[in-house]
Coordinates of C-alpha atoms and ligand atoms in Angstrom, one line a residue:
X11 CA -17.0 -95.8 60.7
X12 CA -15.5 -96.8 64.1
X13 CA -14.5 -93.2 64.7
X14 CA -18.0 -92.0 63.9
X15 CA -19.5 -94.5 66.4
X16 CA -17.1 -93.2 69.1
X17 CA -18.0 -89.6 68.3
X18 CA -21.7 -90.4 68.6
X19 CA -21.1 -92.1 72.0
X20 CA -19.1 -89.1 73.2
X21 CA -21.9 -86.7 72.1
X22 CA -24.5 -88.8 73.9
X23 CA -22.4 -88.8 77.1
X24 CA -22.0 -85.0 76.8
X25 CA -25.8 -84.6 76.3
X26 CA -26.5 -86.7 79.4
X27 CA -24.1 -84.7 81.5
X28 CA -25.6 -81.4 80.3
X29 CA -29.1 -82.7 81.1
X30 CA -28.1 -83.8 84.6
X31 CA -26.3 -80.5 85.4
X32 CA -29.5 -78.8 84.1
X33 CA -31.5 -80.7 86.7
X34 CA -29.2 -79.6 89.5
X35 CA -29.5 -76.0 88.4
X36 CA -33.2 -76.4 88.5
X37 CA -33.2 -77.7 92.0
X38 CA -31.1 -74.8 93.1
X39 CA -33.2 -72.2 91.4
X40 CA -35.5 -70.9 94.1
X41 CA -38.0 -69.6 91.7
X42 CA -38.9 -73.2 91.2
X43 CA -39.8 -73.8 94.8
X44 CA -43.5 -73.6 95.3
X45 CA -44.7 -71.0 97.8
X46 CA -46.2 -73.9 99.9
X47 CA -42.8 -75.5 100.2
X48 CA -40.9 -72.3 101.0
X49 CA -39.9 -71.6 104.6
X50 CA -39.7 -67.8 105.3
X51 CA -37.4 -66.7 108.1
X52 CA -37.8 -63.0 109.1
X53 CA -34.6 -61.8 110.8
X54 CA -35.1 -58.5 112.5
X55 CA -32.5 -56.2 114.1
X56 CA -32.0 -52.6 115.0
X57 CA -28.6 -51.6 113.6
X58 CA -27.5 -50.4 110.2
X59 CA -26.5 -52.8 107.5
X60 CA -22.8 -51.6 107.5
X61 CA -22.1 -52.9 111.0
X62 CA -20.8 -56.3 112.2
X63 CA -24.3 -57.5 113.0
X64 CA -25.9 -56.0 109.9
X65 CA -23.3 -57.5 107.6
X66 CA -23.4 -60.9 109.3
X67 CA -27.2 -61.1 109.1
X68 CA -27.0 -60.4 105.4
X69 CA -24.3 -62.9 104.8
X70 CA -26.2 -65.6 106.8
X71 CA -29.4 -64.9 104.8
X72 CA -27.6 -65.1 101.4
X73 CA -25.8 -68.3 102.3
X74 CA -28.9 -70.1 103.7
X75 CA -31.0 -69.0 100.7
X76 CA -28.4 -70.3 98.4
X77 CA -27.6 -73.5 100.3
X78 CA -31.2 -74.6 100.6
X79 CA -31.8 -73.9 96.9
X80 CA -34.5 -71.3 97.8
X81 CA -36.4 -73.7 100.0
X82 CA -35.6 -71.3 102.9
X83 CA -35.8 -67.6 102.3
X84 CA -34.2 -65.5 105.1
X85 CA -35.4 -61.9 104.9
X86 CA -33.4 -59.4 106.9
X87 CA -35.0 -56.3 108.4
X88 CA -32.3 -53.9 109.7
X89 CA -32.6 -50.5 111.4
X90 CA -35.6 -51.3 113.6
X91 CA -37.8 -51.3 110.4
X92 CA -39.8 -54.3 111.6
X93 CA -39.4 -54.3 115.4
X94 CA -37.7 -51.9 117.8
X95 CA -35.8 -52.5 121.0
X96 CA -38.2 -53.9 123.6
X97 CA -40.6 -55.3 121.0
X98 CA -38.2 -57.9 119.4
X99 CA -38.5 -60.7 122.0
X100 CA -42.2 -60.7 122.1
X101 CA -42.3 -60.7 118.3
X102 CA -40.0 -63.7 118.4
X103 CA -42.1 -65.6 120.9
X104 CA -45.4 -64.8 119.2
X105 CA -43.9 -66.1 115.9
X106 CA -44.1 -62.7 114.1
X107 CA -40.3 -63.0 113.4
X108 CA -38.1 -66.0 113.5
X109 CA -34.6 -64.7 114.3
X110 CA -33.4 -61.7 116.3
X111 CA -30.0 -60.7 117.6
X112 CA -30.6 -58.3 120.5
X113 CA -27.6 -57.0 122.5
X114 CA -27.1 -59.1 125.6
X115 CA -28.3 -56.1 127.8
X116 CA -31.7 -56.2 126.1
X117 CA -32.3 -59.7 127.3
X118 CA -31.9 -58.3 130.8
X119 CA -35.6 -58.1 131.7
X120 CA -36.5 -61.7 130.8
X121 CA -33.1 -63.2 131.5
X122 CA -31.4 -61.0 134.1
X123 CA -28.2 -63.0 134.3
X124 CA -27.3 -61.9 130.7
X125 CA -26.5 -58.5 132.3
X126 CA -23.1 -59.9 133.2
X127 CA -21.9 -58.5 129.9
X128 CA -22.7 -55.0 131.0
X129 CA -20.4 -55.3 134.0
X130 CA -17.7 -52.6 133.4
X131 CA -14.2 -54.0 132.9
X132 CA -15.4 -57.6 133.1
X133 CA -13.8 -58.7 129.9
X134 CA -10.4 -57.9 128.4
X135 CA -10.8 -59.2 124.8
X136 CA -12.9 -61.2 122.4
X137 CA -10.8 -64.3 123.3
X138 CA -11.7 -63.8 127.0
X139 CA -15.4 -63.6 126.1
X140 CA -15.2 -66.6 123.9
X141 CA -13.6 -68.6 126.7
X142 CA -16.3 -67.6 129.1
X143 CA -19.1 -68.4 126.6
X144 CA -17.6 -71.9 126.0
X145 CA -17.3 -72.6 129.7
X146 CA -19.5 -72.5 132.8
X147 CA -20.7 -68.9 132.2
X148 CA -22.0 -69.6 128.7
X149 CA -23.7 -72.9 129.8
X150 CA -25.5 -71.1 132.7
X151 CA -26.7 -68.3 130.3
X152 CA -27.9 -70.7 127.6
X153 CA -29.7 -72.7 130.2
X154 CA -31.7 -69.6 131.1
X155 CA -32.7 -69.0 127.5
X156 CA -33.8 -72.6 127.0
X157 CA -36.0 -72.5 130.1
X158 CA -37.7 -69.5 128.6
X159 CA -38.6 -71.1 125.3
X160 CA -35.7 -69.7 123.3
X161 CA -33.3 -71.6 121.1
X162 CA -29.8 -70.0 121.0
X163 CA -28.2 -70.0 117.6
X164 CA -25.0 -68.0 118.1
X165 CA -23.1 -65.4 120.0
X166 CA -22.0 -62.4 117.9
X167 CA -19.5 -59.7 118.8
X168 CA -19.6 -56.0 118.2
X169 CA -16.9 -54.6 120.4
X170 CA -15.9 -52.5 123.3
X171 CA -17.8 -49.3 124.1
X172 CA -16.5 -45.7 124.1
X173 CA -18.0 -42.6 125.6
X174 CA -19.2 -39.7 123.6
X175 CA -20.4 -36.4 125.1
X176 CA -21.6 -32.9 124.2
X177 CA -20.7 -30.7 127.2
X178 CA -17.1 -31.5 127.9
X179 CA -14.4 -34.2 127.4
X180 CA -14.9 -37.1 129.8
X181 CA -11.5 -37.8 131.2
X182 CA -11.9 -38.4 135.0
X183 CA -15.0 -39.8 136.8
X184 CA -15.9 -36.3 138.0
X185 CA -16.5 -35.3 134.4
X186 CA -19.6 -37.4 134.3
X187 CA -21.2 -35.4 137.1
X188 CA -24.9 -34.5 136.4
X189 CA -24.7 -35.3 132.7
X190 CA -27.5 -37.4 131.2
X191 CA -26.3 -40.5 129.5
X192 CA -28.4 -42.8 127.4
X193 CA -28.3 -46.4 128.4
X194 CA -29.7 -49.5 126.7
X195 CA -33.1 -50.7 127.9
X196 CA -33.4 -53.5 130.4
X197 CA -30.0 -53.2 132.2
X198 CA -29.9 -52.4 135.9
X199 CA -26.1 -52.8 135.7
X200 CA -25.7 -50.0 133.1
X201 CA -28.0 -47.9 135.3
X202 CA -25.7 -48.5 138.2
X203 CA -22.6 -47.9 136.2
X204 CA -23.6 -44.4 135.3
X205 CA -25.1 -43.6 138.7
X206 CA -21.8 -44.6 140.3
X207 CA -20.0 -42.2 138.0
X208 CA -22.4 -39.4 139.2
X209 CA -24.2 -39.2 135.8
X210 CA -28.0 -39.5 135.2
X211 CA -28.7 -42.7 133.3
X212 CA -31.6 -42.5 130.7
X213 CA -33.0 -45.7 129.3
X214 CA -33.8 -45.3 125.6
X215 CA -34.4 -47.4 122.6
X216 CA -31.6 -47.4 120.0
X217 CA -33.6 -45.8 117.2
X218 CA -34.3 -42.8 119.4
X219 CA -30.8 -42.0 120.4
X220 CA -29.8 -39.8 117.4
X221 CA -32.8 -37.5 117.8
X222 CA -32.2 -37.3 121.6
X223 CA -28.6 -36.3 121.1
X224 CA -29.5 -33.8 118.4
X225 CA -32.2 -32.1 120.6
X226 CA -29.9 -32.2 123.7
X227 CA -32.5 -34.3 125.5
X228 CA -29.4 -36.3 126.6
X229 CA -25.8 -35.2 126.9
X230 CA -24.0 -38.3 125.9
X231 CA -24.0 -42.1 125.3
X232 CA -21.8 -45.1 125.2
X233 CA -21.3 -47.3 122.2
X234 CA -18.9 -49.0 119.8
X235 CA -17.4 -47.0 117.0
X236 CA -19.4 -48.9 114.4
X237 CA -22.7 -47.8 116.0
X238 CA -21.4 -44.2 116.6
X239 CA -20.4 -43.9 113.0
X240 CA -23.4 -45.7 111.3
X241 CA -25.9 -43.8 113.5
X242 CA -24.0 -40.5 113.0
X243 CA -23.9 -39.9 116.7
X244 CA -20.6 -38.0 116.2
X245 CA -22.5 -35.2 114.4
X246 CA -23.7 -33.8 117.7
X247 CA -21.1 -35.2 120.0
X248 CA -17.9 -33.2 119.9
X249 CA -16.0 -35.4 122.4
X250 CA -15.1 -39.1 122.5
X251 CA -13.1 -41.0 125.1
X252 CA -11.6 -44.3 124.0
X253 CA -12.3 -46.1 127.3
X254 CA -13.2 -49.7 126.2
X255 CA -14.9 -49.9 129.6
X256 CA -17.7 -52.3 128.6
X257 CA -18.6 -54.9 126.0
X258 CA -21.4 -54.9 123.4
X259 CA -22.3 -58.3 121.9
X260 CA -25.4 -60.2 120.7
X261 CA -27.3 -63.3 121.4
X262 CA -28.6 -64.6 118.1
X263 CA -31.8 -66.5 118.9
X264 CA -35.0 -68.2 117.6
X265 CA -38.0 -69.6 119.4
X266 CA -38.1 -73.3 120.4
X267 CA -41.5 -73.5 118.8
X268 CA -40.3 -72.4 115.4
X269 CA -37.0 -74.4 115.7
X270 CA -38.7 -77.7 116.5
X271 CA -41.0 -77.5 113.5
X272 CA -38.1 -77.1 111.0
X273 CA -37.2 -80.2 109.0
X274 CA -33.9 -81.7 110.4
X275 CA -31.9 -81.0 107.2
X276 CA -32.9 -77.3 107.2
X277 CA -31.9 -77.1 110.9
X278 CA -28.6 -78.6 110.0
X279 CA -27.9 -76.1 107.2
X280 CA -28.9 -73.2 109.5
X281 CA -26.6 -74.4 112.3
X282 CA -23.7 -75.0 110.0
X283 CA -24.1 -71.7 108.3
X284 CA -24.5 -69.9 111.6
X285 CA -21.2 -71.4 112.8
X286 CA -19.4 -70.3 109.7
X287 CA -20.9 -66.8 109.7
X288 CA -20.2 -66.4 113.4
X289 CA -16.4 -66.9 112.9
X290 CA -16.5 -64.4 110.1
X291 CA -18.5 -62.0 112.1
X292 CA -16.0 -62.0 115.0
X293 CA -13.2 -61.1 112.6
X294 CA -15.3 -58.4 110.9
X295 CA -16.3 -56.9 114.2
X296 CA -12.7 -55.8 115.0
X297 CA -12.1 -54.7 111.4
X298 CA -15.2 -52.6 111.2
X299 CA -14.7 -50.9 114.5
X300 CA -11.1 -50.1 113.7
X301 CA -12.2 -48.8 110.3
X302 CA -14.8 -46.6 111.9
X303 CA -12.4 -45.3 114.5
X304 CA -10.3 -44.1 111.6
X305 CA -13.4 -42.5 110.0
X306 CA -14.0 -40.6 113.2
X307 CA -10.3 -39.5 113.4
X308 CA -10.5 -38.3 109.8
X309 CA -13.9 -36.6 110.2
X310 CA -12.5 -33.6 112.0
X311 CA -15.8 -33.5 113.8
X312 CA -14.9 -35.1 117.1
X313 CA -12.1 -34.6 119.6
X314 CA -10.7 -38.1 120.6
X315 CA -9.1 -38.7 123.9
X316 CA -7.4 -42.1 124.5
X317 CA -7.7 -43.0 128.1
X318 CA -4.4 -43.5 129.9
X319 CA -3.7 -46.5 132.2
X320 CA -3.9 -44.2 135.2
X321 CA -7.3 -42.9 134.1
X322 CA -8.5 -46.4 133.5
X323 CA -7.7 -47.3 137.1
X324 CA -9.6 -44.2 138.3
X325 CA -12.7 -45.3 136.4
X326 CA -12.3 -48.9 137.7
X327 CA -12.1 -47.6 141.3
X328 CA -15.2 -45.4 140.9
X329 CA -17.0 -48.4 139.5
X330 CA -15.9 -51.1 142.0
X331 CA -19.2 -51.1 143.9
X332 CA -21.1 -52.2 140.8
X333 CA -20.2 -55.7 141.7
X334 CA -22.8 -55.6 144.6
X335 CA -25.5 -55.0 141.9
X336 CA -24.1 -57.9 139.9
X337 CA -24.4 -60.3 142.8
X338 CA -28.0 -59.1 143.4
X339 CA -28.9 -59.7 139.8
X340 CA -26.8 -62.7 138.7
X341 CA -26.6 -64.5 142.1
X342 CA -23.3 -65.1 144.0
X343 CA -22.1 -68.1 141.9
X344 CA -22.2 -66.5 138.5
X345 CA -21.4 -63.0 139.7
X346 CA -18.4 -64.6 141.6
X347 CA -17.1 -66.1 138.3
X348 CA -17.1 -62.6 136.8
X349 CA -15.7 -60.8 139.8
X350 CA -12.9 -63.4 140.4
X351 CA -12.1 -63.2 136.7
X352 CA -11.5 -59.5 136.8
X353 CA -9.8 -59.6 140.2
X354 CA -12.2 -56.9 141.5
Ligands
SIN1 C1 -27.1 -52.8 118.8 O1 -25.9 -52.8 118.6 O2 -27.8 -53.7 118.6 C2 -27.7 -51.6 119.5 C3 -26.9 -51.2 120.7 C4 -27.6 -50.1 121.5 O3 -28.8 -50.1 121.7 O4 -26.8 -49.1 121.8

């Protein structure tokens, strides 16, 4: 009889536990969140999903959706499907999207000092950039965003840029002469970089580059291998120079208006998740760019020249005077930090 009583008690406890865990499941089931309670965050970007930014955006969305039990739904729109270069910031400020991650160059018209990242040979490694973003340089840049109604969420990395071309291999500065190179919109520094090399810079939105390369409207471009592979630029560009002459990274941002309206617990989950995903993204950026360099090597479609240290010095010398442009744009203090850092 005593044994029977104990068995009944154990069953009751088991029943209670199952019921409680059922409740937790229900809370985490986002189908149960009413449309009125749901916060939708549209995250728009311009690159393919299989890139550092594309994968990180997806990971961030999945984690936030899961961690908020469906109360927040982050929807990712890759490949310029929602907004293209040049449209994204206005869309953010007007509330049409809630998160974007433009390359730092594309912030250049509203926030000119972000063009420091376009400065050739300014940064040696991700660790170098990370140090700068955590110090005086980062705080000046974030201050600019905040004054413009933008809430910075994270800094993401893609990698160092390489040169691709159609006409001839680009080994020495002279090889650039009179060739038309696509540059990212909004960057006077990139314009200056290609002008100093004797090329003709052509500002163009990212989603138009493949077509422009295919139709020979432009002769070449600069990008990371993850963008060169995922956008299939190599199909019409027979030459690539591994020059690592410039950096491509992203400022992940939202608007202060949207941010201030979020409940504090949601803000907290977004911030913590963004921190975690950013560390993962930085690791993935190197892995993906190395993987894509291997894909290019194995494709048999592109001749790859790895720049020698002597050639690197030639390019650096040809680009020395870009620092005047940097001073004009970023002001002597911030420009000085970059110029001193590189010893130019
Ligand atoms: C990106 O990585 O977001 C695009 C870069 C480019 O416009 O070349």
